[in-house]
Amino acid sequence: MKLGISSMAWDLDSKIYICKEIGFDHIEVGIDCEDDFEFIYSNLEKIKKQDISVGIHLPMEINTCEVVEDIRNCWVDFVINLYNKGKGIDIKYYNLHLGYGMAHKVLKHRETYLKNSLCFFNKILKYINSTDIYVENTYSKNGELVNIGNDYKDFKYIFDNISSEKFGFCYDSGHDLINQSHYLQSLSYCTRLIHLSDNDGKEDLHLGLSENGLLGEEKIREILNLRSVKYVILEMNEKYFKDSKKIINKTSAKKTK
């Protein structure tokens, strides 16, 4: 299991330095467009020298469950174009969210939206075979547009219908604190990526880990005990990195006793 940090593409240089100073060996880079890959290519020698692996977080605007097929296919093409742009880098995975829809339509036809996601991922997985694809839980608040992927049942449907070694689940602890669901109990077998952060249960504050945090030591231990996980990402402000790593090391030491 690799322990890493998150970074926007434009801030990659400083995050590489932090990896060296604190001792991380993985970076998940947020990419919004093809041009953002240039930040990775320009830092590739540093990345290789420090033996840092790289994952990609795709834009949250991507809508895998888009109801208009032509638009959904545009998103498929967009992801494939990004994948092709990054072929010169040893990208370990691409991570994304399920998407969103009009609240009144999602309420009545949620399975239809999930079937659209199946179409999206089947097309992606046919083309992308040299790296993993992960899909992440999110949270949703009342509004005309709502997120899909804020309930474990959404992902159970997806993984019951797609079986691939290259396709896995990303568990985000901060999102789960806002919209709690049975992700770890139901999806432990396919959980490959973890986004770790804390919050107040209301807003996605990306706080660091602490002994008195809402996330709690018991939950952190449960997460770290997942055998299928390949990468754990501290998705938080960099000021929390050092103390959060100490919490992880302390919790890991306890579970091995």
PDB file of C-alpha atoms in Angstrom:
ATOM      1  CA  MET A   1       0.000   0.000   0.000  1.00  0.00           C
ATOM      2  CA  LYS A   2       1.377   3.399  -1.024  1.00  0.00           C
ATOM      3  CA  LEU A   3       0.813   6.551   1.022  1.00  0.00           C
ATOM      4  CA  GLY A   4       0.500   9.726  -1.011  1.00  0.00           C
ATOM      5  CA  ILE A   5      -0.852  13.242  -1.260  1.00  0.00           C
ATOM      6  CA  SER A   6      -3.125  15.136  -3.620  1.00  0.00           C
ATOM      7  CA  SER A   7      -2.004  17.971  -5.867  1.00  0.00           C
ATOM      8  CA  MET A   8      -3.376  20.231  -8.530  1.00  0.00           C
ATOM      9  CA  ALA A   9      -1.345  20.035 -11.723  1.00  0.00           C
ATOM     10  CA  TRP A  10      -0.003  23.578 -11.428  1.00  0.00           C
ATOM     11  CA  ASP A  11       1.231  22.911  -7.866  1.00  0.00           C
ATOM     12  CA  LEU A  12       3.007  19.652  -8.643  1.00  0.00           C
ATOM     13  CA  ASP A  13       6.550  20.969  -8.206  1.00  0.00           C
ATOM     14  CA  SER A  14       5.963  21.966  -4.571  1.00  0.00           C
ATOM     15  CA  LYS A  15       4.195  18.662  -3.806  1.00  0.00           C
ATOM     16  CA  ILE A  16       7.166  16.699  -5.140  1.00  0.00           C
ATOM     17  CA  TYR A  17       9.335  18.599  -2.661  1.00  0.00           C
ATOM     18  CA  ILE A  18       6.904  17.781   0.175  1.00  0.00           C
ATOM     19  CA  CYS A  19       7.088  14.085  -0.748  1.00  0.00           C
ATOM     20  CA  LYS A  20      10.855  14.223  -0.297  1.00  0.00           C
ATOM     21  CA  GLU A  21      10.698  16.164   2.978  1.00  0.00           C
ATOM     22  CA  ILE A  22       7.955  14.164   4.720  1.00  0.00           C
ATOM     23  CA  GLY A  23       8.319  10.796   3.012  1.00  0.00           C
ATOM     24  CA  PHE A  24       5.443  10.132   0.613  1.00  0.00           C
ATOM     25  CA  ASP A  25       5.794   7.950  -2.480  1.00  0.00           C
ATOM     26  CA  HIS A  26       2.656   8.732  -4.461  1.00  0.00           C
ATOM     27  CA  ILE A  27       0.895  11.831  -5.829  1.00  0.00           C
ATOM     28  CA  GLU A  28      -2.652  12.039  -7.167  1.00  0.00           C
ATOM     29  CA  VAL A  29      -2.751  14.905  -9.653  1.00  0.00           C
ATOM     30  CA  GLY A  30      -5.946  16.789 -10.448  1.00  0.00           C
ATOM     31  CA  ILE A  31      -6.258  17.233 -14.220  1.00  0.00           C
ATOM     32  CA  ASP A  32      -8.796  19.490 -15.932  1.00  0.00           C
ATOM     33  CA  CYS A  33      -7.550  19.414 -19.530  1.00  0.00           C
ATOM     34  CA  GLU A  34      -4.850  17.988 -21.810  1.00  0.00           C
ATOM     35  CA  ASP A  35      -2.581  20.986 -21.222  1.00  0.00           C
ATOM     36  CA  ASP A  36      -2.368  20.105 -17.512  1.00  0.00           C
ATOM     37  CA  PHE A  37      -0.285  17.044 -18.401  1.00  0.00           C
ATOM     38  CA  GLU A  38       2.559  19.392 -19.335  1.00  0.00           C
ATOM     39  CA  PHE A  39       3.057  20.074 -15.615  1.00  0.00           C
ATOM     40  CA  ILE A  40       3.676  16.352 -15.120  1.00  0.00           C
ATOM     41  CA  TYR A  41       5.931  15.960 -18.158  1.00  0.00           C
ATOM     42  CA  SER A  42       8.057  18.929 -17.070  1.00  0.00           C
ATOM     43  CA  ASN A  43       8.557  17.321 -13.635  1.00  0.00           C
ATOM     44  CA  LEU A  44       8.959  13.745 -14.858  1.00  0.00           C
ATOM     45  CA  GLU A  45      12.671  13.446 -14.057  1.00  0.00           C
ATOM     46  CA  LYS A  46      12.093  14.575 -10.458  1.00  0.00           C
ATOM     47  CA  ILE A  47       9.217  12.131 -10.135  1.00  0.00           C
ATOM     48  CA  LYS A  48      11.335   9.235 -11.399  1.00  0.00           C
ATOM     49  CA  LYS A  49      14.340  10.198  -9.280  1.00  0.00           C
ATOM     50  CA  GLN A  50      12.244  10.128  -6.092  1.00  0.00           C
ATOM     51  CA  ASP A  51      10.451   6.951  -7.197  1.00  0.00           C
ATOM     52  CA  ILE A  52       7.038   8.631  -6.891  1.00  0.00           C
ATOM     53  CA  SER A  53       4.082   6.931  -8.549  1.00  0.00           C
ATOM     54  CA  VAL A  54       1.342   9.043 -10.143  1.00  0.00           C
ATOM     55  CA  GLY A  55      -2.443   8.762 -10.263  1.00  0.00           C
ATOM     56  CA  ILE A  56      -4.874  11.122 -11.970  1.00  0.00           C
ATOM     57  CA  HIS A  57      -8.084  12.632 -10.611  1.00  0.00           C
ATOM     58  CA  LEU A  58     -10.264  13.499 -13.587  1.00  0.00           C
ATOM     59  CA  PRO A  59     -12.498  16.616 -13.627  1.00  0.00           C
ATOM     60  CA  MET A  60     -15.589  16.461 -11.433  1.00  0.00           C
ATOM     61  CA  GLU A  61     -17.605  17.922 -14.325  1.00  0.00           C
ATOM     62  CA  ILE A  62     -17.482  14.557 -16.109  1.00  0.00           C
ATOM     63  CA  ASN A  63     -20.942  12.988 -16.113  1.00  0.00           C
ATOM     64  CA  THR A  64     -20.802   9.237 -16.693  1.00  0.00           C
ATOM     65  CA  CYS A  65     -24.574   8.945 -16.248  1.00  0.00           C
ATOM     66  CA  GLU A  66     -25.475  11.723 -18.718  1.00  0.00           C
ATOM     67  CA  VAL A  67     -28.906  11.001 -20.227  1.00  0.00           C
ATOM     68  CA  VAL A  68     -28.139  12.532 -23.641  1.00  0.00           C
ATOM     69  CA  GLU A  69     -26.133   9.826 -25.401  1.00  0.00           C
ATOM     70  CA  ASP A  70     -24.235  12.164 -27.743  1.00  0.00           C
ATOM     71  CA  ILE A  71     -23.066  14.249 -24.795  1.00  0.00           C
ATOM     72  CA  ARG A  72     -22.143  11.135 -22.806  1.00  0.00           C
ATOM     73  CA  ASN A  73     -20.078   9.919 -25.749  1.00  0.00           C
ATOM     74  CA  CYS A  74     -18.296  13.277 -25.770  1.00  0.00           C
ATOM     75  CA  TRP A  75     -17.272  12.595 -22.171  1.00  0.00           C
ATOM     76  CA  VAL A  76     -16.009   9.166 -23.233  1.00  0.00           C
ATOM     77  CA  ASP A  77     -13.919  10.793 -25.973  1.00  0.00           C
ATOM     78  CA  PHE A  78     -12.673  13.416 -23.510  1.00  0.00           C
ATOM     79  CA  VAL A  79     -11.402  10.772 -21.076  1.00  0.00           C
ATOM     80  CA  ILE A  80      -9.791   8.749 -23.873  1.00  0.00           C
ATOM     81  CA  ASN A  81      -8.039  11.876 -25.173  1.00  0.00           C
ATOM     82  CA  LEU A  82      -6.660  12.567 -21.689  1.00  0.00           C
ATOM     83  CA  TYR A  83      -5.508   8.956 -21.435  1.00  0.00           C
ATOM     84  CA  ASN A  84      -3.698   9.246 -24.781  1.00  0.00           C
ATOM     85  CA  LYS A  85      -2.064  12.491 -23.684  1.00  0.00           C
ATOM     86  CA  GLY A  86      -0.712  10.786 -20.565  1.00  0.00           C
ATOM     87  CA  LYS A  87       0.661   7.682 -22.289  1.00  0.00           C
ATOM     88  CA  GLY A  88       4.226   8.918 -21.875  1.00  0.00           C
ATOM     89  CA  ILE A  89       3.780   8.777 -18.097  1.00  0.00           C
ATOM     90  CA  ASP A  90       3.370   5.634 -16.020  1.00  0.00           C
ATOM     91  CA  ILE A  91      -0.093   6.585 -14.756  1.00  0.00           C
ATOM     92  CA  LYS A  92      -1.255   4.034 -12.181  1.00  0.00           C
ATOM     93  CA  TYR A  93      -4.942   4.935 -12.341  1.00  0.00           C
ATOM     94  CA  TYR A  94      -7.583   7.435 -13.406  1.00  0.00           C
ATOM     95  CA  ASN A  95     -10.153   8.304 -10.735  1.00  0.00           C
ATOM     96  CA  LEU A  96     -13.521   9.987 -11.289  1.00  0.00           C
ATOM     97  CA  HIS A  97     -17.032  10.471  -9.898  1.00  0.00           C
ATOM     98  CA  LEU A  98     -20.226   8.924 -11.266  1.00  0.00           C
ATOM     99  CA  GLY A  99     -21.879  12.214 -12.166  1.00  0.00           C
ATOM    100  CA  TYR A 100     -25.138  14.071 -11.646  1.00  0.00           C
ATOM    101  CA  GLY A 101     -28.663  14.667 -12.892  1.00  0.00           C
ATOM    102  CA  MET A 102     -31.847  16.657 -12.428  1.00  0.00           C
ATOM    103  CA  ALA A 103     -33.175  15.904  -8.939  1.00  0.00           C
ATOM    104  CA  HIS A 104     -36.739  15.020  -9.924  1.00  0.00           C
ATOM    105  CA  LYS A 105     -35.528  12.701 -12.695  1.00  0.00           C
ATOM    106  CA  VAL A 106     -32.922  10.975 -10.549  1.00  0.00           C
ATOM    107  CA  LEU A 107     -35.549  10.366  -7.860  1.00  0.00           C
ATOM    108  CA  LYS A 108     -37.791   8.527 -10.328  1.00  0.00           C
ATOM    109  CA  HIS A 109     -35.247   6.926 -12.656  1.00  0.00           C
ATOM    110  CA  ARG A 110     -32.035   6.369 -10.691  1.00  0.00           C
ATOM    111  CA  GLU A 111     -31.406   2.958 -12.258  1.00  0.00           C
ATOM    112  CA  THR A 112     -31.589   4.512 -15.730  1.00  0.00           C
ATOM    113  CA  TYR A 113     -28.791   6.891 -14.766  1.00  0.00           C
ATOM    114  CA  LEU A 114     -26.731   3.980 -13.427  1.00  0.00           C
ATOM    115  CA  LYS A 115     -27.275   2.062 -16.673  1.00  0.00           C
ATOM    116  CA  ASN A 116     -25.887   5.089 -18.503  1.00  0.00           C
ATOM    117  CA  SER A 117     -22.805   4.861 -16.285  1.00  0.00           C
ATOM    118  CA  LEU A 118     -22.436   1.189 -17.212  1.00  0.00           C
ATOM    119  CA  CYS A 119     -22.409   2.155 -20.895  1.00  0.00           C
ATOM    120  CA  PHE A 120     -19.792   4.819 -20.194  1.00  0.00           C
ATOM    121  CA  PHE A 121     -17.436   2.555 -18.236  1.00  0.00           C
ATOM    122  CA  ASN A 122     -17.780  -0.375 -20.627  1.00  0.00           C
ATOM    123  CA  LYS A 123     -16.620   1.869 -23.466  1.00  0.00           C
ATOM    124  CA  ILE A 124     -13.763   3.283 -21.398  1.00  0.00           C
ATOM    125  CA  LEU A 125     -12.572  -0.134 -20.227  1.00  0.00           C
ATOM    126  CA  LYS A 126     -12.546  -1.501 -23.782  1.00  0.00           C
ATOM    127  CA  TYR A 127     -10.116   1.232 -24.809  1.00  0.00           C
ATOM    128  CA  ILE A 128      -8.058   1.790 -21.652  1.00  0.00           C
ATOM    129  CA  ASN A 129      -6.332  -1.453 -20.708  1.00  0.00           C
ATOM    130  CA  SER A 130      -2.926  -0.378 -19.420  1.00  0.00           C
ATOM    131  CA  THR A 131      -4.043   1.414 -16.262  1.00  0.00           C
ATOM    132  CA  ASP A 132      -6.775   1.155 -13.633  1.00  0.00           C
ATOM    133  CA  ILE A 133     -10.051   3.084 -13.559  1.00  0.00           C
ATOM    134  CA  TYR A 134     -11.498   3.963 -10.142  1.00  0.00           C
ATOM    135  CA  VAL A 135     -14.860   5.503  -9.304  1.00  0.00           C
ATOM    136  CA  GLU A 136     -15.354   7.537  -6.123  1.00  0.00           C
ATOM    137  CA  ASN A 137     -18.217   8.043  -3.681  1.00  0.00           C
ATOM    138  CA  THR A 138     -19.439  11.594  -3.220  1.00  0.00           C
ATOM    139  CA  TYR A 139     -22.096  13.521  -1.284  1.00  0.00           C
ATOM    140  CA  SER A 140     -25.154  15.411  -2.435  1.00  0.00           C
ATOM    141  CA  LYS A 141     -27.152  18.314  -1.060  1.00  0.00           C
ATOM    142  CA  ASN A 142     -30.673  19.433  -1.909  1.00  0.00           C
ATOM    143  CA  GLY A 143     -30.941  21.311  -5.186  1.00  0.00           C
ATOM    144  CA  GLU A 144     -32.167  21.018  -8.754  1.00  0.00           C
ATOM    145  CA  LEU A 145     -28.992  19.100  -9.636  1.00  0.00           C
ATOM    146  CA  VAL A 146     -27.985  16.162  -7.438  1.00  0.00           C
ATOM    147  CA  ASN A 147     -24.929  13.929  -7.412  1.00  0.00           C
ATOM    148  CA  ILE A 148     -25.196  10.215  -8.004  1.00  0.00           C
ATOM    149  CA  GLY A 149     -22.772   8.037  -6.072  1.00  0.00           C
ATOM    150  CA  ASN A 150     -23.712   9.153  -2.563  1.00  0.00           C
ATOM    151  CA  ASP A 151     -25.106   5.724  -1.627  1.00  0.00           C
ATOM    152  CA  TYR A 152     -23.292   2.374  -1.586  1.00  0.00           C
ATOM    153  CA  LYS A 153     -26.156   0.841  -3.597  1.00  0.00           C
ATOM    154  CA  ASP A 154     -25.138   2.932  -6.627  1.00  0.00           C
ATOM    155  CA  PHE A 155     -21.720   1.304  -6.628  1.00  0.00           C
ATOM    156  CA  LYS A 156     -23.028  -2.155  -5.804  1.00  0.00           C
ATOM    157  CA  TYR A 157     -25.115  -1.909  -8.964  1.00  0.00           C
ATOM    158  CA  ILE A 158     -22.077  -0.823 -10.986  1.00  0.00           C
ATOM    159  CA  PHE A 159     -19.713  -3.499  -9.659  1.00  0.00           C
ATOM    160  CA  ASP A 160     -22.356  -6.230  -9.869  1.00  0.00           C
ATOM    161  CA  ASN A 161     -22.525  -5.515 -13.601  1.00  0.00           C
ATOM    162  CA  ILE A 162     -18.869  -4.830 -14.399  1.00  0.00           C
ATOM    163  CA  SER A 163     -16.205  -7.299 -13.373  1.00  0.00           C
ATOM    164  CA  SER A 164     -12.673  -6.240 -14.272  1.00  0.00           C
ATOM    165  CA  GLU A 165      -9.342  -6.333 -12.463  1.00  0.00           C
ATOM    166  CA  LYS A 166      -8.718  -2.847 -13.870  1.00  0.00           C
ATOM    167  CA  PHE A 167     -11.903  -1.362 -12.385  1.00  0.00           C
ATOM    168  CA  GLY A 168     -12.143  -0.478  -8.692  1.00  0.00           C
ATOM    169  CA  PHE A 169     -13.745   1.676  -6.021  1.00  0.00           C
ATOM    170  CA  CYS A 170     -12.309   4.826  -4.428  1.00  0.00           C
ATOM    171  CA  TYR A 171     -13.522   5.432  -0.882  1.00  0.00           C
ATOM    172  CA  ASP A 172     -13.539   9.079   0.219  1.00  0.00           C
ATOM    173  CA  SER A 173     -13.806   9.337   4.018  1.00  0.00           C
ATOM    174  CA  GLY A 174     -14.737  13.027   3.997  1.00  0.00           C
ATOM    175  CA  HIS A 175     -17.619  12.493   1.591  1.00  0.00           C
ATOM    176  CA  ASP A 176     -18.836   9.552   3.665  1.00  0.00           C
ATOM    177  CA  LEU A 177     -18.946  11.720   6.792  1.00  0.00           C
ATOM    178  CA  ILE A 178     -21.410  14.024   5.003  1.00  0.00           C
ATOM    179  CA  ASN A 179     -23.536  11.331   3.306  1.00  0.00           C
ATOM    180  CA  GLN A 180     -22.914   8.181   5.329  1.00  0.00           C
ATOM    181  CA  SER A 181     -23.425   4.816   3.674  1.00  0.00           C
ATOM    182  CA  HIS A 182     -22.185   1.210   3.961  1.00  0.00           C
ATOM    183  CA  TYR A 183     -19.267   1.536   1.541  1.00  0.00           C
ATOM    184  CA  LEU A 184     -16.597  -0.308   3.499  1.00  0.00           C
ATOM    185  CA  GLN A 185     -18.912  -3.125   4.538  1.00  0.00           C
ATOM    186  CA  SER A 186     -20.274  -3.695   1.028  1.00  0.00           C
ATOM    187  CA  LEU A 187     -17.397  -2.733  -1.279  1.00  0.00           C
ATOM    188  CA  SER A 188     -14.264  -3.771   0.595  1.00  0.00           C
ATOM    189  CA  TYR A 189     -13.498  -6.437  -2.034  1.00  0.00           C
ATOM    190  CA  CYS A 190     -13.136  -3.863  -4.827  1.00  0.00           C
ATOM    191  CA  THR A 191     -11.766  -0.862  -2.886  1.00  0.00           C
ATOM    192  CA  ARG A 192      -8.391   0.057  -4.394  1.00  0.00           C
ATOM    193  CA  LEU A 193      -7.997   3.744  -3.546  1.00  0.00           C
ATOM    194  CA  ILE A 194      -8.629   5.754  -0.368  1.00  0.00           C
ATOM    195  CA  HIS A 195      -9.032   9.520  -0.027  1.00  0.00           C
ATOM    196  CA  LEU A 196      -8.466  10.401   3.627  1.00  0.00           C
ATOM    197  CA  SER A 197      -9.663  13.626   5.240  1.00  0.00           C
ATOM    198  CA  ASP A 198     -11.835  14.773   8.127  1.00  0.00           C
ATOM    199  CA  ASN A 199     -14.595  17.382   8.403  1.00  0.00           C
ATOM    200  CA  ASP A 200     -17.521  18.491  10.576  1.00  0.00           C
ATOM    201  CA  GLY A 201     -20.048  16.174   8.934  1.00  0.00           C
ATOM    202  CA  LYS A 202     -21.613  19.075   7.043  1.00  0.00           C
ATOM    203  CA  GLU A 203     -18.992  20.607   4.745  1.00  0.00           C
ATOM    204  CA  ASP A 204     -16.150  18.985   2.782  1.00  0.00           C
ATOM    205  CA  LEU A 205     -13.454  20.884   4.688  1.00  0.00           C
ATOM    206  CA  HIS A 206     -10.522  18.553   3.881  1.00  0.00           C
ATOM    207  CA  LEU A 207      -9.230  18.679   7.442  1.00  0.00           C
ATOM    208  CA  GLY A 208      -6.323  16.597   8.663  1.00  0.00           C
ATOM    209  CA  LEU A 209      -6.570  13.486  10.803  1.00  0.00           C
ATOM    210  CA  SER A 210      -6.542  13.880  14.582  1.00  0.00           C
ATOM    211  CA  GLU A 211      -7.199  11.809  17.687  1.00  0.00           C
ATOM    212  CA  ASN A 212     -10.306  13.893  18.438  1.00  0.00           C
ATOM    213  CA  GLY A 213     -11.574  14.134  14.871  1.00  0.00           C
ATOM    214  CA  LEU A 214     -14.993  13.094  13.618  1.00  0.00           C
ATOM    215  CA  LEU A 215     -13.428  10.338  11.524  1.00  0.00           C
ATOM    216  CA  GLY A 216     -12.052   8.658  14.643  1.00  0.00           C
ATOM    217  CA  GLU A 217      -9.214   6.217  15.238  1.00  0.00           C
ATOM    218  CA  GLU A 218     -11.444   3.149  14.932  1.00  0.00           C
ATOM    219  CA  LYS A 219     -12.622   4.186  11.448  1.00  0.00           C
ATOM    220  CA  ILE A 220      -9.075   5.003  10.356  1.00  0.00           C
ATOM    221  CA  ARG A 221      -7.974   1.554  11.515  1.00  0.00           C
ATOM    222  CA  GLU A 222     -10.851  -0.074   9.613  1.00  0.00           C
ATOM    223  CA  ILE A 223      -9.795   1.762   6.460  1.00  0.00           C
ATOM    224  CA  LEU A 224      -6.113   0.867   6.798  1.00  0.00           C
ATOM    225  CA  ASN A 225      -7.051  -2.790   7.377  1.00  0.00           C
ATOM    226  CA  LEU A 226      -8.609  -3.112   3.910  1.00  0.00           C
ATOM    227  CA  ARG A 227      -6.401  -5.642   2.144  1.00  0.00           C
ATOM    228  CA  SER A 228      -7.462  -4.730  -1.387  1.00  0.00           C
ATOM    229  CA  VAL A 229      -6.286  -1.092  -1.115  1.00  0.00           C
ATOM    230  CA  LYS A 230      -3.312  -0.061  -3.255  1.00  0.00           C
ATOM    231  CA  TYR A 231      -3.134   3.681  -2.536  1.00  0.00           C
ATOM    232  CA  VAL A 232      -4.045   5.946   0.382  1.00  0.00           C
ATOM    233  CA  ILE A 233      -4.171   9.665  -0.426  1.00  0.00           C
ATOM    234  CA  LEU A 234      -4.145  12.474   2.128  1.00  0.00           C
ATOM    235  CA  GLU A 235      -6.650  14.748   0.389  1.00  0.00           C
ATOM    236  CA  MET A 236      -6.249  17.765   2.624  1.00  0.00           C
ATOM    237  CA  ASN A 237      -4.454  21.076   3.047  1.00  0.00           C
ATOM    238  CA  GLU A 238      -0.699  20.501   3.079  1.00  0.00           C
ATOM    239  CA  LYS A 239      -0.413  21.953   6.591  1.00  0.00           C
ATOM    240  CA  TYR A 240      -2.060  18.736   7.850  1.00  0.00           C
ATOM    241  CA  PHE A 241       0.229  16.282   6.024  1.00  0.00           C
ATOM    242  CA  LYS A 242       2.869  15.730   8.695  1.00  0.00           C
ATOM    243  CA  ASP A 243       0.510  15.248  11.665  1.00  0.00           C
ATOM    244  CA  SER A 244      -1.868  13.093   9.614  1.00  0.00           C
ATOM    245  CA  LYS A 245       0.985  10.812   8.619  1.00  0.00           C
ATOM    246  CA  LYS A 246       1.886  10.445  12.295  1.00  0.00           C
ATOM    247  CA  ILE A 247      -1.706   9.405  13.071  1.00  0.00           C
ATOM    248  CA  ILE A 248      -1.563   6.812  10.282  1.00  0.00           C
ATOM    249  CA  ASN A 249       1.777   5.446  11.493  1.00  0.00           C
ATOM    250  CA  LYS A 250       0.486   5.277  15.067  1.00  0.00           C
ATOM    251  CA  THR A 251      -2.725   3.526  14.022  1.00  0.00           C
ATOM    252  CA  SER A 252      -0.824   1.114  11.775  1.00  0.00           C
ATOM    253  CA  ALA A 253       1.557   0.266  14.619  1.00  0.00           C
ATOM    254  CA  LYS A 254      -1.386  -0.542  16.915  1.00  0.00           C
ATOM    255  CA  LYS A 255      -3.022  -2.883  14.418  1.00  0.00           C
ATOM    256  CA  THR A 256       0.177  -4.941  14.048  1.00  0.00           C
ATOM    257  CA  LYS A 257       0.584  -5.575  17.800  1.00  0.00           C
TER     258      LYS A 257
END
